Amino acid sequence: MSLFRRLTALWREDPLLRSVVRNTSYLFSGNTVSMGLISLQGLLAASLLGAANYGILGAITAFASNVNRLLSFRMNELVVKFGGAYLAEGQKPRAAALVKAAGLTEMVTSFTAYGLLFLLAEWGATVFIKDPAAAFWIRIYGLALLANLASESSQAVLQLGRHYRTQAALALTQNIITAAWILAAFLLKGDIYDVLMAYLVGKSLYGLGMLTAALYYSNSLLNPGWWKEPLRGMEDWRGMAKFAFSTNLSQTVNLLNRDSEILWISYFLSSVEAGYYKFALAIMNVILMPISPFIHTTFPEITRSVTKKAWKQVRNLLKRTSTIALVWTSAAAAGLLLFGKWGLSIYKGGEFLPSLPIIWILLVGFGFANVFYWNRLLILAFNRPKFPLVVTTIAGLVKIGLMFLLVPIYGVTMQAILMSLYFVSSISVISLEGLKALSKAEKAHPDIGAAA
């Protein structure tokens, strides 16, 4: 049988894969246009600002975003994990109580995060950006935290209701507005703060749009008047709190190990090197973008399948979506290897050509993360949030220790090497443990049927 016929037969025989790919395609179609818009944003901003100011821009946005992550409990994962199980069992009142509790908690933490950001802004501007005047712009950009005061809970509601087209439309709208604003700044020869305002407006509109959409669709998902459900209607408060705090700690670990690269480079080296690294990360984000929707579309399906003990569907879903990720990542890597040097040589007179070695090194780690994007999702579906936390903490401590020893000596390429090694090592361990948990569950409870 030819490869095409095998793929066609696979598509016909796997309704779950069709559902996930269809839902992913809604996000992907928006992301395809968004990819172009984000690339345009990055190229225009980098060309307008130059490497040094582009690095300062990255430090401002990273500092504000990371203060928010510090207090984030990843409510989308909590609601999808427990709310998805409630809905699969037909327990809508409990799901409604959970969504209500998650939304209220997230709102409180968002206001708290902005208050903390306001207090820390001057310290962050002095230590990382080395310009106390940047504190004002950290506080301004941080207003996006308030506009996204319930974005995680809102995203979970849209995921559980499978309203992926709505998410795609909101993301596309955000990127159109941001790209148009940056284009205007480029044509009018604006500065770093014009670009910062473009990001702020786009993120704010997205956050408020997600909240509005979630409130609209929650009546059909959870029944009208769902917000009146008493919080005591939830089960297993202790288990949920444990899950939430574990994911918060995991987020904090990621903040230090993965999401603060621009800040670390600004601290160890300079804003110029930070600009080169930010440019390389922008290229990585384009490579990740077509696959990242799988995270949002497969986690609810994995949770439902695990709840119903449909192990074969879980395995098939992981295997087939990883194959799709591998094909895309390989194609993107080939394109970068063939045309990367030529493209950067002609862009802005080659100013960002030093980013090329960083791009190639990061491609190893980010490519690995693309293919095994489900590593954490699978282990969470078995209600084991502590395991990825322990793994990423150990790997992260090693990475940070090596950063202090090696990055000041060997520079920005060493930071990229450590980042890729962190991804490969931690994701390998988490993926293997998730597959081990799946095998153990299969032996204990044989597959009893397909997930609905």
mmCIF file with all atom_site columns, N, CA and C in Angstrom, residues 275-314:
data_model
loop_
_atom_site.group_PDB
_atom_site.id
_atom_site.type_symbol
_atom_site.label_atom_id
_atom_site.label_alt_id
_atom_site.label_comp_id
_atom_site.label_asym_id
_atom_site.label_entity_id
_atom_site.label_seq_id
_atom_site.pdbx_PDB_ins_code
_atom_site.Cartn_x
_atom_site.Cartn_y
_atom_site.Cartn_z
_atom_site.occupancy
_atom_site.B_iso_or_equiv
_atom_site.pdbx_formal_charge
_atom_site.auth_seq_id
_atom_site.auth_comp_id
_atom_site.auth_asym_id
_atom_site.auth_atom_id
_atom_site.pdbx_PDB_model_num
ATOM 1   N N  . GLY A 1 275 ? 19.579  41.622 22.251 1.00 0.00 ? 275 GLY A N  1
ATOM 2   C CA . GLY A 1 275 ? 18.876  41.848 20.993 1.00 0.00 ? 275 GLY A CA 1
ATOM 3   C C  . GLY A 1 275 ? 19.094  40.717 20.002 1.00 0.00 ? 275 GLY A C  1
ATOM 4   N N  . TYR A 1 276 ? 20.335  40.224 19.900 1.00 0.00 ? 276 TYR A N  1
ATOM 5   C CA . TYR A 1 276 ? 20.615  39.079 19.022 1.00 0.00 ? 276 TYR A CA 1
ATOM 6   C C  . TYR A 1 276 ? 19.816  37.852 19.470 1.00 0.00 ? 276 TYR A C  1
ATOM 7   N N  . TYR A 1 277 ? 19.794  37.624 20.786 1.00 0.00 ? 277 TYR A N  1
ATOM 8   C CA . TYR A 1 277 ? 19.103  36.449 21.308 1.00 0.00 ? 277 TYR A CA 1
ATOM 9   C C  . TYR A 1 277 ? 17.591  36.583 21.124 1.00 0.00 ? 277 TYR A C  1
ATOM 10  N N  . LYS A 1 278 ? 17.062  37.786 21.330 1.00 0.00 ? 278 LYS A N  1
ATOM 11  C CA . LYS A 1 278 ? 15.624  38.003 21.137 1.00 0.00 ? 278 LYS A CA 1
ATOM 12  C C  . LYS A 1 278 ? 15.245  37.757 19.679 1.00 0.00 ? 278 LYS A C  1
ATOM 13  N N  . PHE A 1 279 ? 16.109  38.159 18.766 1.00 0.00 ? 279 PHE A N  1
ATOM 14  C CA . PHE A 1 279 ? 15.847  37.924 17.342 1.00 0.00 ? 279 PHE A CA 1
ATOM 15  C C  . PHE A 1 279 ? 15.802  36.417 17.062 1.00 0.00 ? 279 PHE A C  1
ATOM 16  N N  . ALA A 1 280 ? 16.745  35.668 17.653 1.00 0.00 ? 280 ALA A N  1
ATOM 17  C CA . ALA A 1 280 ? 16.760  34.210 17.473 1.00 0.00 ? 280 ALA A CA 1
ATOM 18  C C  . ALA A 1 280 ? 15.500  33.574 18.067 1.00 0.00 ? 280 ALA A C  1
ATOM 19  N N  . LEU A 1 281 ? 15.067  34.057 19.232 1.00 0.00 ? 281 LEU A N  1
ATOM 20  C CA . LEU A 1 281 ? 13.845  33.528 19.840 1.00 0.00 ? 281 LEU A CA 1
ATOM 21  C C  . LEU A 1 281 ? 12.616  33.837 18.987 1.00 0.00 ? 281 LEU A C  1
ATOM 22  N N  . ALA A 1 282 ? 12.631  34.993 18.311 1.00 0.00 ? 282 ALA A N  1
ATOM 23  C CA . ALA A 1 282 ? 11.518  35.328 17.424 1.00 0.00 ? 282 ALA A CA 1
ATOM 24  C C  . ALA A 1 282 ? 11.418  34.316 16.284 1.00 0.00 ? 282 ALA A C  1
ATOM 25  N N  . ILE A 1 283 ? 12.568  33.879 15.775 1.00 0.00 ? 283 ILE A N  1
ATOM 26  C CA . ILE A 1 283 ? 12.566  32.850 14.729 1.00 0.00 ? 283 ILE A CA 1
ATOM 27  C C  . ILE A 1 283 ? 12.046  31.529 15.301 1.00 0.00 ? 283 ILE A C  1
ATOM 28  N N  . MET A 1 284 ? 12.453  31.190 16.530 1.00 0.00 ? 284 MET A N  1
ATOM 29  C CA . MET A 1 284 ? 11.980  29.954 17.155 1.00 0.00 ? 284 MET A CA 1
ATOM 30  C C  . MET A 1 284 ? 10.466  29.983 17.364 1.00 0.00 ? 284 MET A C  1
ATOM 31  N N  . ASN A 1 285 ? 9.937   31.143 17.716 1.00 0.00 ? 285 ASN A N  1
ATOM 32  C CA . ASN A 1 285 ? 8.497   31.250 17.927 1.00 0.00 ? 285 ASN A CA 1
ATOM 33  C C  . ASN A 1 285 ? 7.718   30.971 16.648 1.00 0.00 ? 285 ASN A C  1
ATOM 34  N N  . VAL A 1 286 ? 8.271   31.361 15.519 1.00 0.00 ? 286 VAL A N  1
ATOM 35  C CA . VAL A 1 286 ? 7.626   31.061 14.239 1.00 0.00 ? 286 VAL A CA 1
ATOM 36  C C  . VAL A 1 286 ? 7.621   29.553 13.991 1.00 0.00 ? 286 VAL A C  1
ATOM 37  N N  . ILE A 1 287 ? 8.705   28.882 14.365 1.00 0.00 ? 287 ILE A N  1
ATOM 38  C CA . ILE A 1 287 ? 8.788   27.425 14.192 1.00 0.00 ? 287 ILE A CA 1
ATOM 39  C C  . ILE A 1 287 ? 7.826   26.717 15.144 1.00 0.00 ? 287 ILE A C  1
ATOM 40  N N  . LEU A 1 288 ? 7.658   27.250 16.350 1.00 0.00 ? 288 LEU A N  1
ATOM 41  C CA . LEU A 1 288 ? 6.758   26.645 17.324 1.00 0.00 ? 288 LEU A CA 1
ATOM 42  C C  . LEU A 1 288 ? 5.290   26.900 17.012 1.00 0.00 ? 288 LEU A C  1
ATOM 43  N N  . MET A 1 289 ? 5.002   28.009 16.353 1.00 0.00 ? 289 MET A N  1
ATOM 44  C CA . MET A 1 289 ? 3.620   28.465 16.237 1.00 0.00 ? 289 MET A CA 1
ATOM 45  C C  . MET A 1 289 ? 2.662   27.462 15.603 1.00 0.00 ? 289 MET A C  1
ATOM 46  N N  . PRO A 1 290 ? 3.009   26.787 14.510 1.00 0.00 ? 290 PRO A N  1
ATOM 47  C CA . PRO A 1 290 ? 2.034   25.840 13.942 1.00 0.00 ? 290 PRO A CA 1
ATOM 48  C C  . PRO A 1 290 ? 1.750   24.648 14.850 1.00 0.00 ? 290 PRO A C  1
ATOM 49  N N  . ILE A 1 291 ? 2.675   24.314 15.760 1.00 0.00 ? 291 ILE A N  1
ATOM 50  C CA . ILE A 1 291 ? 2.503   23.146 16.626 1.00 0.00 ? 291 ILE A CA 1
ATOM 51  C C  . ILE A 1 291 ? 1.886   23.520 17.969 1.00 0.00 ? 291 ILE A C  1
ATOM 52  N N  . SER A 1 292 ? 2.092   24.738 18.441 1.00 0.00 ? 292 SER A N  1
ATOM 53  C CA . SER A 1 292 ? 1.581   25.120 19.752 1.00 0.00 ? 292 SER A CA 1
ATOM 54  C C  . SER A 1 292 ? 0.072   24.954 19.903 1.00 0.00 ? 292 SER A C  1
ATOM 55  N N  . PRO A 1 293 ? -0.747  25.100 18.834 1.00 0.00 ? 293 PRO A N  1
ATOM 56  C CA . PRO A 1 293 ? -2.186  24.838 19.009 1.00 0.00 ? 293 PRO A CA 1
ATOM 57  C C  . PRO A 1 293 ? -2.497  23.415 19.459 1.00 0.00 ? 293 PRO A C  1
ATOM 58  N N  . PHE A 1 294 ? -1.625  22.454 19.137 1.00 0.00 ? 294 PHE A N  1
ATOM 59  C CA . PHE A 1 294 ? -1.859  21.082 19.580 1.00 0.00 ? 294 PHE A CA 1
ATOM 60  C C  . PHE A 1 294 ? -1.917  20.993 21.107 1.00 0.00 ? 294 PHE A C  1
ATOM 61  N N  . ILE A 1 295 ? -1.177  21.870 21.796 1.00 0.00 ? 295 ILE A N  1
ATOM 62  C CA . ILE A 1 295 ? -1.189  21.853 23.258 1.00 0.00 ? 295 ILE A CA 1
ATOM 63  C C  . ILE A 1 295 ? -2.599  22.123 23.766 1.00 0.00 ? 295 ILE A C  1
ATOM 64  N N  . HIS A 1 296 ? -3.268  23.092 23.148 1.00 0.00 ? 296 HIS A N  1
ATOM 65  C CA . HIS A 1 296 ? -4.601  23.478 23.603 1.00 0.00 ? 296 HIS A CA 1
ATOM 66  C C  . HIS A 1 296 ? -5.665  22.482 23.166 1.00 0.00 ? 296 HIS A C  1
ATOM 67  N N  . THR A 1 297 ? -5.465  21.845 22.015 1.00 0.00 ? 297 THR A N  1
ATOM 68  C CA . THR A 1 297 ? -6.511  20.955 21.499 1.00 0.00 ? 297 THR A CA 1
ATOM 69  C C  . THR A 1 297 ? -6.372  19.515 21.989 1.00 0.00 ? 297 THR A C  1
ATOM 70  N N  . THR A 1 298 ? -5.148  19.075 22.265 1.00 0.00 ? 298 THR A N  1
ATOM 71  C CA . THR A 1 298 ? -4.977  17.679 22.679 1.00 0.00 ? 298 THR A CA 1
ATOM 72  C C  . THR A 1 298 ? -5.146  17.459 24.179 1.00 0.00 ? 298 THR A C  1
ATOM 73  N N  . PHE A 1 299 ? -4.850  18.463 25.004 1.00 0.00 ? 299 PHE A N  1
ATOM 74  C CA . PHE A 1 299 ? -4.955  18.248 26.451 1.00 0.00 ? 299 PHE A CA 1
ATOM 75  C C  . PHE A 1 299 ? -6.370  17.873 26.879 1.00 0.00 ? 299 PHE A C  1
ATOM 76  N N  . PRO A 1 300 ? -7.420  18.568 26.401 1.00 0.00 ? 300 PRO A N  1
ATOM 77  C CA . PRO A 1 300 ? -8.774  18.108 26.772 1.00 0.00 ? 300 PRO A CA 1
ATOM 78  C C  . PRO A 1 300 ? -9.070  16.699 26.283 1.00 0.00 ? 300 PRO A C  1
ATOM 79  N N  . GLU A 1 301 ? -8.581  16.353 25.079 1.00 0.00 ? 301 GLU A N  1
ATOM 80  C CA . GLU A 1 301 ? -8.847  15.019 24.535 1.00 0.00 ? 301 GLU A CA 1
ATOM 81  C C  . GLU A 1 301 ? -8.082  13.943 25.308 1.00 0.00 ? 301 GLU A C  1
ATOM 82  N N  . ILE A 1 302 ? -6.841  14.251 25.679 1.00 0.00 ? 302 ILE A N  1
ATOM 83  C CA . ILE A 1 302 ? -6.068  13.300 26.486 1.00 0.00 ? 302 ILE A CA 1
ATOM 84  C C  . ILE A 1 302 ? -6.761  13.084 27.834 1.00 0.00 ? 302 ILE A C  1
ATOM 85  N N  . THR A 1 303 ? -7.219  14.173 28.450 1.00 0.00 ? 303 THR A N  1
ATOM 86  C CA . THR A 1 303 ? -7.891  14.072 29.743 1.00 0.00 ? 303 THR A CA 1
ATOM 87  C C  . THR A 1 303 ? -9.158  13.229 29.642 1.00 0.00 ? 303 THR A C  1
ATOM 88  N N  . ARG A 1 304 ? -9.963  13.472 28.595 1.00 0.00 ? 304 ARG A N  1
ATOM 89  C CA . ARG A 1 304 ? -11.190 12.691 28.411 1.00 0.00 ? 304 ARG A CA 1
ATOM 90  C C  . ARG A 1 304 ? -10.870 11.205 28.197 1.00 0.00 ? 304 ARG A C  1
ATOM 91  N N  . SER A 1 305 ? -9.861  10.941 27.368 1.00 0.00 ? 305 SER A N  1
ATOM 92  C CA . SER A 1 305 ? -9.513  9.557  27.057 1.00 0.00 ? 305 SER A CA 1
ATOM 93  C C  . SER A 1 305 ? -8.969  8.826  28.282 1.00 0.00 ? 305 SER A C  1
ATOM 94  N N  . VAL A 1 306 ? -8.162  9.515  29.091 1.00 0.00 ? 306 VAL A N  1
ATOM 95  C CA . VAL A 1 306 ? -7.639  8.904  30.314 1.00 0.00 ? 306 VAL A CA 1
ATOM 96  C C  . VAL A 1 306 ? -8.779  8.637  31.291 1.00 0.00 ? 306 VAL A C  1
ATOM 97  N N  . THR A 1 307 ? -9.720  9.584  31.415 1.00 0.00 ? 307 THR A N  1
ATOM 98  C CA . THR A 1 307 ? -10.874 9.394  32.301 1.00 0.00 ? 307 THR A CA 1
ATOM 99  C C  . THR A 1 307 ? -11.672 8.163  31.886 1.00 0.00 ? 307 THR A C  1
ATOM 100 N N  . LYS A 1 308 ? -11.802 7.951  30.575 1.00 0.00 ? 308 LYS A N  1
ATOM 101 C CA . LYS A 1 308 ? -12.591 6.820  30.066 1.00 0.00 ? 308 LYS A CA 1
ATOM 102 C C  . LYS A 1 308 ? -11.739 5.575  29.793 1.00 0.00 ? 308 LYS A C  1
ATOM 103 N N  . LYS A 1 309 ? -10.449 5.650  30.152 1.00 0.00 ? 309 LYS A N  1
ATOM 104 C CA . LYS A 1 309 ? -9.532  4.511  29.999 1.00 0.00 ? 309 LYS A CA 1
ATOM 105 C C  . LYS A 1 309 ? -9.442  4.032  28.551 1.00 0.00 ? 309 LYS A C  1
ATOM 106 N N  . ALA A 1 310 ? -9.436  4.978  27.624 1.00 0.00 ? 310 ALA A N  1
ATOM 107 C CA . ALA A 1 310 ? -9.285  4.656  26.202 1.00 0.00 ? 310 ALA A CA 1
ATOM 108 C C  . ALA A 1 310 ? -7.809  4.822  25.833 1.00 0.00 ? 310 ALA A C  1
ATOM 109 N N  . TRP A 1 311 ? -6.998  3.866  26.292 1.00 0.00 ? 311 TRP A N  1
ATOM 110 C CA . TRP A 1 311 ? -5.544  4.004  26.196 1.00 0.00 ? 311 TRP A CA 1
ATOM 111 C C  . TRP A 1 311 ? -5.044  3.994  24.757 1.00 0.00 ? 311 TRP A C  1
ATOM 112 N N  . LYS A 1 312 ? -5.641  3.184  23.912 1.00 0.00 ? 312 LYS A N  1
ATOM 113 C CA . LYS A 1 312 ? -5.191  3.110  22.523 1.00 0.00 ? 312 LYS A CA 1
ATOM 114 C C  . LYS A 1 312 ? -5.347  4.457  21.835 1.00 0.00 ? 312 LYS A C  1
ATOM 115 N N  . GLN A 1 313 ? -6.433  5.150  22.139 1.00 0.00 ? 313 GLN A N  1
ATOM 116 C CA . GLN A 1 313 ? -6.634  6.465  21.527 1.00 0.00 ? 313 GLN A CA 1
ATOM 117 C C  . GLN A 1 313 ? -5.585  7.461  22.004 1.00 0.00 ? 313 GLN A C  1
ATOM 118 N N  . VAL A 1 314 ? -5.219  7.353  23.274 1.00 0.00 ? 314 VAL A N  1
ATOM 119 C CA . VAL A 1 314 ? -4.175  8.236  23.781 1.00 0.00 ? 314 VAL A CA 1
ATOM 120 C C  . VAL A 1 314 ? -2.874  8.002  23.017 1.00 0.00 ? 314 VAL A C  1
#
